[in-house]
């Protein structure tokens, strides 16, 4: 699976736009405010003077400055599900897990880079948790469970990885779901499900204690 990347651009009031070609070869519109476009002193260049008496400077410098400034203000999250591995539980039972790699600069995540391994049943648990916390919004779907799933069947493996990655992509696109601490522990820790539940419960109790203390102090 190719890593999925989505970006959120900070809002900057502007009236100027310029096209910038990114490393992937695609073009992107970069916004410049009049102040940003004129803030950096421009190198003198031979040529005609404008009617206001200001010499035309190099166009590349404000464009590059603005591009770097906008990239530094862009939040991104890259998520990838890959590397299925078969594990033998006992003489008769096996299970498959997958590596989840996350790379981000978002303030929503404690770690900027992480890789963990999760199995399908843990994804099912996560979706159930998100449903409990989602109120009225619809939680993204998981790929259907296949009782005849086989790691030797490359088509089945590819379909499941695609489905799991699409599930995580849609979850990360939903701000309300990002508030669930169990999601963050699922993506960025090696804790088992039972420990994640205990950590989340302890965190909720701590929050309620703080809220109650604040309410008592105000009253």
Coordinates of C-alpha atoms in Angstrom, one line a residue:
X1 CA 0.0 0.0 0.0
X2 CA 1.2 3.5 -0.9
X3 CA 1.1 5.9 2.1
X4 CA -1.9 8.2 2.1
X5 CA -1.2 11.9 2.6
X6 CA -3.6 14.6 3.3
X7 CA -2.9 18.2 4.1
X8 CA -4.5 21.1 5.9
X9 CA -3.4 24.6 5.0
X10 CA -3.6 27.3 7.6
X11 CA -5.8 30.2 6.5
X12 CA -3.9 33.4 5.4
X13 CA -6.0 36.3 4.1
X14 CA -4.6 37.0 0.6
X15 CA -5.3 38.4 -2.8
X16 CA -2.3 37.0 -4.6
X17 CA -1.8 33.5 -5.9
X18 CA 1.0 31.7 -7.5
X19 CA 1.5 28.1 -8.8
X20 CA 4.3 26.1 -7.2
X21 CA 5.4 22.7 -8.4
X22 CA 6.0 20.3 -5.5
X23 CA 8.4 17.4 -5.3
X24 CA 5.7 15.0 -6.6
X25 CA 5.4 16.9 -9.8
X26 CA 2.0 18.4 -9.1
X27 CA 1.2 22.1 -9.0
X28 CA -0.2 23.8 -6.0
X29 CA -1.6 27.2 -5.5
X30 CA 0.3 29.2 -2.9
X31 CA -1.4 32.3 -1.4
X32 CA 0.5 35.6 -0.7
X33 CA -0.8 38.6 1.1
X34 CA 0.3 42.0 -0.3
X35 CA 2.4 42.4 2.8
X36 CA 4.2 39.1 2.4
X37 CA 4.8 39.8 -1.3
X38 CA 6.5 43.1 -0.5
X39 CA 8.0 42.4 2.9
X40 CA 11.3 40.9 1.7
X41 CA 13.7 43.4 0.0
X42 CA 14.0 42.4 -3.7
X43 CA 17.3 42.3 -5.4
X44 CA 17.8 45.1 -7.9
X45 CA 17.5 44.2 -11.5
X46 CA 18.3 46.1 -14.7
X47 CA 15.2 47.1 -16.5
X48 CA 12.5 49.8 -16.6
X49 CA 11.1 51.5 -13.6
X50 CA 7.4 51.3 -12.7
X51 CA 5.3 54.5 -12.7
X52 CA 5.6 54.7 -8.9
X53 CA 9.4 54.8 -9.2
X54 CA 10.0 51.3 -7.7
X55 CA 12.4 49.1 -9.5
X56 CA 11.0 45.6 -10.4
X57 CA 12.7 42.9 -8.3
X58 CA 13.1 39.2 -8.8
X59 CA 9.8 37.4 -8.7
X60 CA 11.3 34.1 -7.6
X61 CA 12.4 35.3 -4.1
X62 CA 8.9 36.3 -2.7
X63 CA 7.4 33.1 -4.3
X64 CA 10.0 30.8 -2.7
X65 CA 9.8 32.6 0.6
X66 CA 6.0 32.3 0.6
X67 CA 6.1 28.7 -0.4
X68 CA 8.5 27.8 2.5
X69 CA 6.4 29.8 4.9
X70 CA 3.2 28.0 3.8
X71 CA 4.8 24.6 4.0
X72 CA 5.8 25.3 7.5
X73 CA 2.2 26.1 8.4
X74 CA 0.8 23.0 6.6
X75 CA -0.4 20.1 8.8
X76 CA -0.2 16.7 7.2
X77 CA -0.8 13.1 8.2
X78 CA 0.6 10.2 6.2
X79 CA -0.8 6.8 7.1
X80 CA 0.2 3.4 5.5
X81 CA -0.9 -0.2 6.2
X82 CA 1.6 -2.7 4.9
X83 CA 3.8 -5.8 5.6
X84 CA 1.3 -8.6 6.6
X85 CA 2.8 -11.3 8.8
X86 CA 1.4 -14.7 9.8
X87 CA 1.7 -15.6 13.5
X88 CA 1.1 -19.0 15.0
X89 CA -0.9 -18.9 18.2
X90 CA -0.8 -22.6 18.9
X91 CA -1.0 -25.9 17.0
X92 CA -4.3 -25.1 15.3
X93 CA -4.7 -21.4 15.3
X94 CA -2.9 -18.6 13.5
X95 CA -3.5 -14.9 12.9
X96 CA -2.2 -12.2 10.5
X97 CA -1.2 -8.7 11.6
X98 CA -0.2 -5.6 9.7
X99 CA 2.2 -2.7 10.2
X100 CA 0.7 0.7 10.5
X101 CA 3.1 3.5 9.8
X102 CA 2.2 7.1 10.6
X103 CA 4.1 10.3 9.9
X104 CA 2.8 13.7 10.8
X105 CA 3.6 17.2 12.0
X106 CA 0.1 17.7 13.5
X107 CA -0.3 18.8 17.0
X108 CA -3.0 16.2 17.5
X109 CA -0.4 13.5 17.7
X110 CA 2.2 13.0 20.5
X111 CA 4.7 11.2 18.2
X112 CA 5.6 12.5 14.8
X113 CA 6.6 9.1 13.5
X114 CA 5.4 5.7 14.6
X115 CA 5.0 2.1 13.5
X116 CA 2.9 -0.5 15.2
X117 CA 1.4 -3.9 14.3
X118 CA -2.3 -4.6 14.6
X119 CA -4.5 -7.5 13.6
X120 CA -7.9 -7.4 12.1
X121 CA -9.8 -8.1 15.3
X122 CA -8.1 -5.1 16.9
X123 CA -9.4 -2.9 14.1
X124 CA -12.9 -4.3 14.9
X125 CA -12.4 -3.3 18.5
X126 CA -11.3 0.2 17.6
X127 CA -14.3 0.8 15.4
X128 CA -16.6 -0.3 18.2
X129 CA -14.9 2.2 20.5
X130 CA -15.2 5.0 18.0
X131 CA -18.9 4.2 17.5
X132 CA -19.4 4.7 21.3
X133 CA -17.8 8.1 21.1
X134 CA -19.1 9.3 17.8
X135 CA -22.6 10.4 18.9
X136 CA -24.5 11.1 15.7
X137 CA -21.8 10.8 13.0
X138 CA -21.3 7.6 11.0
X139 CA -18.0 5.7 11.7
X140 CA -16.2 4.5 8.6
X141 CA -16.6 0.9 7.5
X142 CA -14.1 -1.9 7.8
X143 CA -13.5 -4.4 5.1
X144 CA -15.8 -7.4 5.7
X145 CA -14.5 -10.3 7.7
X146 CA -13.6 -13.3 5.5
X147 CA -13.6 -16.8 7.2
X148 CA -11.6 -18.2 4.4
X149 CA -8.9 -15.4 4.4
X150 CA -5.4 -16.8 3.5
X151 CA -2.1 -15.0 3.5
X152 CA -1.2 -17.1 0.4
X153 CA -4.0 -15.4 -1.5
X154 CA -2.4 -12.2 -2.6
X155 CA -5.7 -10.7 -3.9
X156 CA -7.3 -11.2 -0.5
X157 CA -4.4 -9.7 1.3
X158 CA -4.3 -6.7 -1.0
X159 CA -8.0 -6.1 -0.6
X160 CA -7.9 -6.3 3.2
X161 CA -4.9 -3.9 3.4
X162 CA -6.6 -1.5 1.1
X163 CA -9.7 -1.6 3.2
X164 CA -7.9 -1.2 6.5
X165 CA -5.9 1.8 5.2
X166 CA -9.1 3.4 3.8
X167 CA -10.7 3.0 7.2
X168 CA -7.9 4.8 8.9
X169 CA -7.8 7.5 6.3
X170 CA -11.5 8.2 6.8
X171 CA -11.1 8.2 10.6
X172 CA -8.2 10.7 10.5
X173 CA -10.4 12.9 8.3
X174 CA -13.0 13.2 11.0
X175 CA -12.0 15.7 13.8
X176 CA -14.5 14.4 16.3
X177 CA -12.9 10.9 16.2
X178 CA -9.5 12.3 16.8
X179 CA -10.5 13.2 20.3
X180 CA -10.6 9.6 21.4
X181 CA -7.5 8.6 23.3
X182 CA -7.9 5.0 22.4
X183 CA -7.4 5.9 18.7
X184 CA -4.0 7.5 19.5
X185 CA -2.9 4.6 21.7
X186 CA -4.0 2.1 19.0
X187 CA -1.9 4.0 16.3
X188 CA 1.1 5.0 18.4
X189 CA 1.7 2.4 21.1
X190 CA 2.4 -1.3 21.4
X191 CA -0.1 -1.7 24.2
X192 CA -2.6 -4.5 24.1
X193 CA -6.3 -3.8 23.9
X194 CA -6.9 -4.5 27.6
X195 CA -4.2 -2.0 28.6
X196 CA -5.5 0.6 26.2
X197 CA -8.9 0.3 27.8
X198 CA -7.5 0.7 31.3
X199 CA -5.4 3.8 30.2
X200 CA -8.4 5.4 28.6
X201 CA -10.6 4.7 31.7
X202 CA -7.9 6.2 34.0
X203 CA -7.7 9.3 31.7
X204 CA -11.5 9.8 31.8
X205 CA -11.5 9.5 35.6
X206 CA -8.7 12.1 35.8
X207 CA -10.5 14.5 33.6
X208 CA -13.8 14.1 35.6
X209 CA -11.8 14.6 38.8
X210 CA -10.3 17.8 37.4
X211 CA -13.7 19.1 36.2
X212 CA -15.3 18.3 39.6
X213 CA -12.5 20.1 41.4
X214 CA -12.8 23.1 39.2
X215 CA -16.6 23.2 39.6
X216 CA -16.2 23.0 43.4
X217 CA -13.7 25.8 43.5
X218 CA -15.9 28.0 41.4
X219 CA -19.0 27.3 43.5

